[in-house]
PDB file of C-alpha atoms in Angstrom:
ATOM      1  CA  UNK A 167     -46.097  25.000  -7.867  1.00  0.00           C
ATOM      2  CA  UNK A 168     -45.645  26.415 -11.359  1.00  0.00           C
ATOM      3  CA  UNK A 169     -44.867  24.195 -14.346  1.00  0.00           C
ATOM      4  CA  UNK A 170     -41.095  24.604 -14.034  1.00  0.00           C
ATOM      5  CA  UNK A 171     -41.140  23.626 -10.366  1.00  0.00           C
ATOM      6  CA  UNK A 172     -43.285  20.589 -11.158  1.00  0.00           C
ATOM      7  CA  UNK A 173     -40.889  19.450 -13.882  1.00  0.00           C
ATOM      8  CA  UNK A 174     -37.864  20.142 -11.697  1.00  0.00           C
ATOM      9  CA  UNK A 175     -39.400  18.196  -8.810  1.00  0.00           C
ATOM     10  CA  UNK A 176     -40.196  15.275 -11.119  1.00  0.00           C
ATOM     11  CA  UNK A 177     -36.617  15.340 -12.393  1.00  0.00           C
ATOM     12  CA  UNK A 178     -34.986  15.181  -8.972  1.00  0.00           C
ATOM     13  CA  UNK A 179     -37.441  12.590  -7.669  1.00  0.00           C
ATOM     14  CA  UNK A 180     -36.583  10.321 -10.614  1.00  0.00           C
ATOM     15  CA  UNK A 181     -32.854  10.962 -10.142  1.00  0.00           C
ATOM     16  CA  UNK A 182     -33.067  10.233  -6.403  1.00  0.00           C
ATOM     17  CA  UNK A 183     -35.089   7.039  -6.903  1.00  0.00           C
ATOM     18  CA  UNK A 184     -32.700   5.903  -9.642  1.00  0.00           C
ATOM     19  CA  UNK A 185     -29.725   6.327  -7.330  1.00  0.00           C
ATOM     20  CA  UNK A 186     -31.508   4.316  -4.621  1.00  0.00           C
ATOM     21  CA  UNK A 187     -32.213   1.557  -7.163  1.00  0.00           C
ATOM     22  CA  UNK A 188     -28.554   1.480  -8.220  1.00  0.00           C
ATOM     23  CA  UNK A 189     -27.642   1.009  -4.561  1.00  0.00           C
ATOM     24  CA  UNK A 190     -30.313  -1.580  -3.712  1.00  0.00           C
ATOM     25  CA  UNK A 191     -29.673  -3.631  -6.849  1.00  0.00           C
ATOM     26  CA  UNK A 192     -25.921  -3.411  -6.211  1.00  0.00           C
ATOM     27  CA  UNK A 193     -25.326  -2.227  -9.779  1.00  0.00           C
ATOM     28  CA  UNK A 194     -22.518  -0.047  -8.423  1.00  0.00           C
ATOM     29  CA  UNK A 195     -20.740  -0.620  -5.069  1.00  0.00           C
ATOM     30  CA  UNK A 196     -21.974   2.099  -2.728  1.00  0.00           C
ATOM     31  CA  UNK A 197     -18.834   3.117  -0.864  1.00  0.00           C
ATOM     32  CA  UNK A 198     -20.843   5.296   1.547  1.00  0.00           C
ATOM     33  CA  UNK A 199     -21.974   2.094   3.250  1.00  0.00           C
ATOM     34  CA  UNK A 200     -18.518   0.540   3.499  1.00  0.00           C
ATOM     35  CA  UNK A 201     -16.587  -0.027   6.713  1.00  0.00           C
ATOM     36  CA  UNK A 202     -13.485   1.640   5.225  1.00  0.00           C
ATOM     37  CA  UNK A 203     -15.354   4.846   4.439  1.00  0.00           C
ATOM     38  CA  UNK A 204     -16.788   5.144   7.933  1.00  0.00           C
ATOM     39  CA  UNK A 205     -13.413   4.512   9.524  1.00  0.00           C
ATOM     40  CA  UNK A 206     -12.114   7.336   7.337  1.00  0.00           C
ATOM     41  CA  UNK A 207     -15.043   9.559   8.289  1.00  0.00           C
ATOM     42  CA  UNK A 208     -14.982   8.914  12.039  1.00  0.00           C
ATOM     43  CA  UNK A 209     -11.496  10.225  12.680  1.00  0.00           C
ATOM     44  CA  UNK A 210     -11.672  12.223  15.968  1.00  0.00           C
ATOM     45  CA  UNK A 211     -10.875  15.628  14.405  1.00  0.00           C
ATOM     46  CA  UNK A 212     -13.583  15.136  11.786  1.00  0.00           C
ATOM     47  CA  UNK A 213     -16.175  14.141  14.380  1.00  0.00           C
ATOM     48  CA  UNK A 214     -15.331  17.138  16.577  1.00  0.00           C
ATOM     49  CA  UNK A 215     -15.474  19.634  13.705  1.00  0.00           C
ATOM     50  CA  UNK A 216     -18.742  18.070  12.520  1.00  0.00           C
ATOM     51  CA  UNK A 217     -20.312  18.486  15.976  1.00  0.00           C
ATOM     52  CA  UNK A 218     -19.167  22.109  16.231  1.00  0.00           C
ATOM     53  CA  UNK A 219     -20.423  23.075  12.768  1.00  0.00           C
ATOM     54  CA  UNK A 220     -23.741  21.254  13.272  1.00  0.00           C
ATOM     55  CA  UNK A 221     -24.375  22.997  16.586  1.00  0.00           C
ATOM     56  CA  UNK A 222     -23.628  26.307  14.896  1.00  0.00           C
ATOM     57  CA  UNK A 223     -25.985  25.590  11.997  1.00  0.00           C
ATOM     58  CA  UNK A 224     -28.779  24.548  14.371  1.00  0.00           C
ATOM     59  CA  UNK A 225     -28.400  27.192  17.068  1.00  0.00           C
ATOM     60  CA  UNK A 226     -28.095  30.131  14.672  1.00  0.00           C
ATOM     61  CA  UNK A 227     -31.294  29.182  12.798  1.00  0.00           C
ATOM     62  CA  UNK A 228     -33.739  31.408  14.772  1.00  0.00           C
ATOM     63  CA  UNK A 229     -31.459  34.427  14.350  1.00  0.00           C
ATOM     64  CA  UNK A 230     -30.655  33.987  10.660  1.00  0.00           C
ATOM     65  CA  UNK A 231     -33.568  36.031   9.349  1.00  0.00           C
ATOM     66  CA  UNK A 232     -34.421  33.171   6.960  1.00  0.00           C
ATOM     67  CA  UNK A 233     -37.882  31.709   7.611  1.00  0.00           C
ATOM     68  CA  UNK A 234     -36.882  28.508   5.774  1.00  0.00           C
ATOM     69  CA  UNK A 235     -33.916  27.870   8.080  1.00  0.00           C
ATOM     70  CA  UNK A 236     -35.047  26.119  11.236  1.00  0.00           C
ATOM     71  CA  UNK A 237     -33.586  23.669  13.744  1.00  0.00           C
ATOM     72  CA  UNK A 238     -34.628  20.630  11.730  1.00  0.00           C
ATOM     73  CA  UNK A 239     -33.262  21.445   8.280  1.00  0.00           C
ATOM     74  CA  UNK A 240     -30.145  22.967   9.847  1.00  0.00           C
ATOM     75  CA  UNK A 241     -29.568  19.600  11.514  1.00  0.00           C
ATOM     76  CA  UNK A 242     -30.390  17.119   8.762  1.00  0.00           C
ATOM     77  CA  UNK A 243     -28.535  19.054   6.061  1.00  0.00           C
ATOM     78  CA  UNK A 244     -25.440  19.164   8.271  1.00  0.00           C
ATOM     79  CA  UNK A 245     -25.663  15.410   8.885  1.00  0.00           C
ATOM     80  CA  UNK A 246     -26.143  14.632   5.190  1.00  0.00           C
ATOM     81  CA  UNK A 247     -23.201  16.859   4.287  1.00  0.00           C
ATOM     82  CA  UNK A 248     -20.930  15.134   6.775  1.00  0.00           C
ATOM     83  CA  UNK A 249     -22.008  11.680   5.628  1.00  0.00           C
ATOM     84  CA  UNK A 250     -21.725  12.256   1.888  1.00  0.00           C
ATOM     85  CA  UNK A 251     -19.587  15.272   0.967  1.00  0.00           C
ATOM     86  CA  UNK A 252     -16.127  13.688   1.471  1.00  0.00           C
ATOM     87  CA  UNK A 253     -17.066  10.833  -0.858  1.00  0.00           C
ATOM     88  CA  UNK A 254     -19.006  12.709  -3.537  1.00  0.00           C
ATOM     89  CA  UNK A 255     -16.447  15.517  -3.884  1.00  0.00           C
ATOM     90  CA  UNK A 256     -13.648  12.968  -4.125  1.00  0.00           C
ATOM     91  CA  UNK A 257     -15.530  11.116  -6.861  1.00  0.00           C
ATOM     92  CA  UNK A 258     -15.682  14.305  -8.960  1.00  0.00           C
ATOM     93  CA  UNK A 259     -11.912  14.637  -8.840  1.00  0.00           C
ATOM     94  CA  UNK A 260     -11.419  10.944  -9.578  1.00  0.00           C
ATOM     95  CA  UNK A 261     -13.813  11.207 -12.518  1.00  0.00           C
ATOM     96  CA  UNK A 262     -11.723  13.999 -14.056  1.00  0.00           C
ATOM     97  CA  UNK A 263      -8.728  11.685 -13.752  1.00  0.00           C
ATOM     98  CA  UNK A 264     -10.768   8.871 -15.391  1.00  0.00           C
ATOM     99  CA  UNK A 265     -10.688   6.821 -12.210  1.00  0.00           C
ATOM    100  CA  UNK A 266     -14.448   6.862 -11.562  1.00  0.00           C
ATOM    101  CA  UNK A 267     -17.324   5.534 -13.665  1.00  0.00           C
ATOM    102  CA  UNK A 268     -20.353   7.330 -15.102  1.00  0.00           C
ATOM    103  CA  UNK A 269     -22.551   5.560 -12.550  1.00  0.00           C
ATOM    104  CA  UNK A 270     -20.320   6.757  -9.728  1.00  0.00           C
ATOM    105  CA  UNK A 271     -20.471  10.369 -10.909  1.00  0.00           C
ATOM    106  CA  UNK A 272     -24.250  10.062 -11.239  1.00  0.00           C
ATOM    107  CA  UNK A 273     -24.480   8.826  -7.635  1.00  0.00           C
ATOM    108  CA  UNK A 274     -22.115  11.577  -6.490  1.00  0.00           C
ATOM    109  CA  UNK A 275     -24.273  14.224  -8.193  1.00  0.00           C
ATOM    110  CA  UNK A 276     -27.419  12.808  -6.604  1.00  0.00           C
ATOM    111  CA  UNK A 277     -26.083  12.677  -3.046  1.00  0.00           C
ATOM    112  CA  UNK A 278     -24.610  16.182  -3.443  1.00  0.00           C
ATOM    113  CA  UNK A 279     -27.842  17.666  -4.742  1.00  0.00           C
ATOM    114  CA  UNK A 280     -30.033  15.782  -2.278  1.00  0.00           C
ATOM    115  CA  UNK A 281     -27.888  16.829   0.677  1.00  0.00           C
ATOM    116  CA  UNK A 282     -27.477  20.486  -0.340  1.00  0.00           C
ATOM    117  CA  UNK A 283     -30.779  21.185  -2.081  1.00  0.00           C
ATOM    118  CA  UNK A 284     -33.401  18.532  -2.776  1.00  0.00           C
ATOM    119  CA  UNK A 285     -33.860  17.455   0.855  1.00  0.00           C
ATOM    120  CA  UNK A 286     -34.315  21.141   1.771  1.00  0.00           C
ATOM    121  CA  UNK A 287     -36.896  21.602  -0.991  1.00  0.00           C
ATOM    122  CA  UNK A 288     -38.789  18.457  -0.001  1.00  0.00           C
ATOM    123  CA  UNK A 289     -38.862  19.387   3.682  1.00  0.00           C
ATOM    124  CA  UNK A 290     -40.208  22.871   2.984  1.00  0.00           C
ATOM    125  CA  UNK A 291     -42.867  21.590   0.575  1.00  0.00           C
ATOM    126  CA  UNK A 292     -44.054  19.257   3.345  1.00  0.00           C
ATOM    127  CA  UNK A 293     -43.760  21.946   6.046  1.00  0.00           C
ATOM    128  CA  UNK A 294     -45.216  24.921   4.164  1.00  0.00           C
ATOM    129  CA  UNK A 295     -47.288  23.336   1.419  1.00  0.00           C
ATOM    130  CA  UNK A 296     -45.505  25.082  -1.459  1.00  0.00           C
ATOM    131  CA  UNK A 297     -42.135  25.068  -3.188  1.00  0.00           C
ATOM    132  CA  UNK A 298     -39.675  27.406  -1.416  1.00  0.00           C
ATOM    133  CA  UNK A 299     -38.908  30.661  -3.218  1.00  0.00           C
ATOM    134  CA  UNK A 300     -35.397  30.355  -1.806  1.00  0.00           C
ATOM    135  CA  UNK A 301     -34.590  27.066  -3.560  1.00  0.00           C
ATOM    136  CA  UNK A 302     -32.153  28.601  -6.056  1.00  0.00           C
ATOM    137  CA  UNK A 303     -30.204  30.866  -3.607  1.00  0.00           C
ATOM    138  CA  UNK A 304     -30.040  27.900  -1.237  1.00  0.00           C
ATOM    139  CA  UNK A 305     -28.728  25.664  -4.018  1.00  0.00           C
ATOM    140  CA  UNK A 306     -25.777  27.973  -4.655  1.00  0.00           C
ATOM    141  CA  UNK A 307     -24.969  28.829  -1.020  1.00  0.00           C
ATOM    142  CA  UNK A 308     -25.386  25.280   0.296  1.00  0.00           C
ATOM    143  CA  UNK A 309     -23.367  23.820  -2.587  1.00  0.00           C
ATOM    144  CA  UNK A 310     -20.423  26.093  -1.775  1.00  0.00           C
ATOM    145  CA  UNK A 311     -20.597  24.964   1.851  1.00  0.00           C
ATOM    146  CA  UNK A 312     -20.990  21.331   0.747  1.00  0.00           C
ATOM    147  CA  UNK A 313     -17.920  21.415  -1.489  1.00  0.00           C
ATOM    148  CA  UNK A 314     -15.902  23.216   1.173  1.00  0.00           C
ATOM    149  CA  UNK A 315     -16.869  20.588   3.750  1.00  0.00           C
ATOM    150  CA  UNK A 316     -16.073  17.754   1.347  1.00  0.00           C
ATOM    151  CA  UNK A 317     -12.611  19.130   0.648  1.00  0.00           C
ATOM    152  CA  UNK A 318     -11.967  19.919   4.316  1.00  0.00           C
ATOM    153  CA  UNK A 319     -12.878  16.430   5.547  1.00  0.00           C
ATOM    154  CA  UNK A 320     -10.715  14.901   2.809  1.00  0.00           C
ATOM    155  CA  UNK A 321      -7.576  16.561   4.117  1.00  0.00           C
ATOM    156  CA  UNK A 322      -4.885  14.287   5.481  1.00  0.00           C
ATOM    157  CA  UNK A 323      -1.205  14.487   6.374  1.00  0.00           C
ATOM    158  CA  UNK A 324       1.843  12.281   6.290  1.00  0.00           C
ATOM    159  CA  UNK A 325       5.562  12.787   6.657  1.00  0.00           C
ATOM    160  CA  UNK A 326       6.277  12.400   2.950  1.00  0.00           C
ATOM    161  CA  UNK A 327       3.561  14.572   1.389  1.00  0.00           C
ATOM    162  CA  UNK A 328       2.635  16.964   4.167  1.00  0.00           C
ATOM    163  CA  UNK A 329      -1.000  18.111   3.904  1.00  0.00           C
ATOM    164  CA  UNK A 330      -2.839  16.622   0.930  1.00  0.00           C
ATOM    165  CA  UNK A 331      -6.293  15.503  -0.205  1.00  0.00           C
ATOM    166  CA  UNK A 332      -6.950  11.875   0.642  1.00  0.00           C
ATOM    167  CA  UNK A 333      -8.724  11.195  -2.660  1.00  0.00           C
ATOM    168  CA  UNK A 334      -5.462  11.883  -4.540  1.00  0.00           C
ATOM    169  CA  UNK A 335      -3.835   8.756  -3.149  1.00  0.00           C
ATOM    170  CA  UNK A 336      -4.363   5.221  -4.410  1.00  0.00           C
ATOM    171  CA  UNK A 337      -5.746   3.988  -1.084  1.00  0.00           C
ATOM    172  CA  UNK A 338      -8.254   6.789  -0.564  1.00  0.00           C
ATOM    173  CA  UNK A 339      -9.463   5.858   2.917  1.00  0.00           C
ATOM    174  CA  UNK A 340      -6.095   4.794   4.332  1.00  0.00           C
ATOM    175  CA  UNK A 341      -5.583   7.879   6.498  1.00  0.00           C
ATOM    176  CA  UNK A 342      -2.825   8.792   8.939  1.00  0.00           C
ATOM    177  CA  UNK A 343      -3.622   7.527  12.433  1.00  0.00           C
ATOM    178  CA  UNK A 344      -1.757  10.101  14.495  1.00  0.00           C
ATOM    179  CA  UNK A 345      -2.805  13.561  15.615  1.00  0.00           C
ATOM    180  CA  UNK A 346      -2.967  15.700  12.515  1.00  0.00           C
ATOM    181  CA  UNK A 347      -5.538  18.443  13.115  1.00  0.00           C
ATOM    182  CA  UNK A 348      -3.054  21.261  13.767  1.00  0.00           C
ATOM    183  CA  UNK A 349      -1.100  20.275  10.658  1.00  0.00           C
ATOM    184  CA  UNK A 350      -4.290  20.060   8.587  1.00  0.00           C
ATOM    185  CA  UNK A 351      -5.237  23.600   9.596  1.00  0.00           C
ATOM    186  CA  UNK A 352      -2.308  24.788   7.459  1.00  0.00           C
ATOM    187  CA  UNK A 353      -4.632  24.282   4.495  1.00  0.00           C
ATOM    188  CA  UNK A 354      -7.974  23.683   6.167  1.00  0.00           C
ATOM    189  CA  UNK A 355      -8.309  27.202   7.573  1.00  0.00           C
ATOM    190  CA  UNK A 356      -9.357  28.514   4.146  1.00  0.00           C
ATOM    191  CA  UNK A 357     -12.430  26.250   4.099  1.00  0.00           C
ATOM    192  CA  UNK A 358     -13.383  27.268   7.634  1.00  0.00           C
ATOM    193  CA  UNK A 359     -13.019  30.941   6.692  1.00  0.00           C
ATOM    194  CA  UNK A 360     -15.081  30.459   3.519  1.00  0.00           C
ATOM    195  CA  UNK A 361     -17.877  28.838   5.525  1.00  0.00           C
ATOM    196  CA  UNK A 362     -17.882  31.653   8.068  1.00  0.00           C
ATOM    197  CA  UNK A 363     -17.951  34.299   5.325  1.00  0.00           C
ATOM    198  CA  UNK A 364     -20.808  32.619   3.436  1.00  0.00           C
ATOM    199  CA  UNK A 365     -22.952  32.099   6.535  1.00  0.00           C
ATOM    200  CA  UNK A 366     -22.079  35.486   7.973  1.00  0.00           C
ATOM    201  CA  UNK A 367     -22.924  37.208   4.708  1.00  0.00           C
ATOM    202  CA  UNK A 368     -26.280  35.411   4.465  1.00  0.00           C
ATOM    203  CA  UNK A 369     -27.266  36.213   8.056  1.00  0.00           C
ATOM    204  CA  UNK A 370     -26.209  39.876   7.837  1.00  0.00           C
ATOM    205  CA  UNK A 371     -27.934  40.488   4.500  1.00  0.00           C
ATOM    206  CA  UNK A 372     -31.177  38.831   5.614  1.00  0.00           C
ATOM    207  CA  UNK A 373     -31.306  40.717   8.889  1.00  0.00           C
ATOM    208  CA  UNK A 374     -30.599  44.024   7.163  1.00  0.00           C
ATOM    209  CA  UNK A 375     -33.647  43.452   4.976  1.00  0.00           C
TER     210      UNK A 375
END
């Protein structure tokens, strides 16, 4: 690794360890571990779309043309995105409305970056013995997918508001219990399309070269 990569690695290791300490010392309630969050996350339509997207990310890996994209990182990055993106993206919006603390936005940044980038970097350093040359393109592409997933899995519906983002309501994780997937697609289709375009563009460009 060059000097920049060493400094960057040191930075994200310290940030990751700091976020773990905040959680273990209970300095800030870690909502990702709460029962309410997992009830919100395990709605049937979210589980089904997670399974479909994860299978796609894993099965397409050998045909992507990207030597860094294999079954394992395709799987664990999908799982981390599903587990963390709805919360971390919501925290960003709440922070802009002054409804989230500095510690919460720090945790949100850490879980976003670890899920979309740092875990990928760490895995490839262990697998290949050197820092991946693709770390920066991956950071941008994976972050777009991460934010799209976080917004998509935050969609909800009720009779009064129609389709809306769950983090905009006072009781964030109090979601509608009926069948809402078809209604949610009224807005959710744009995130699905964005994901397809990003992944399709990456695969086509890599295979052309």
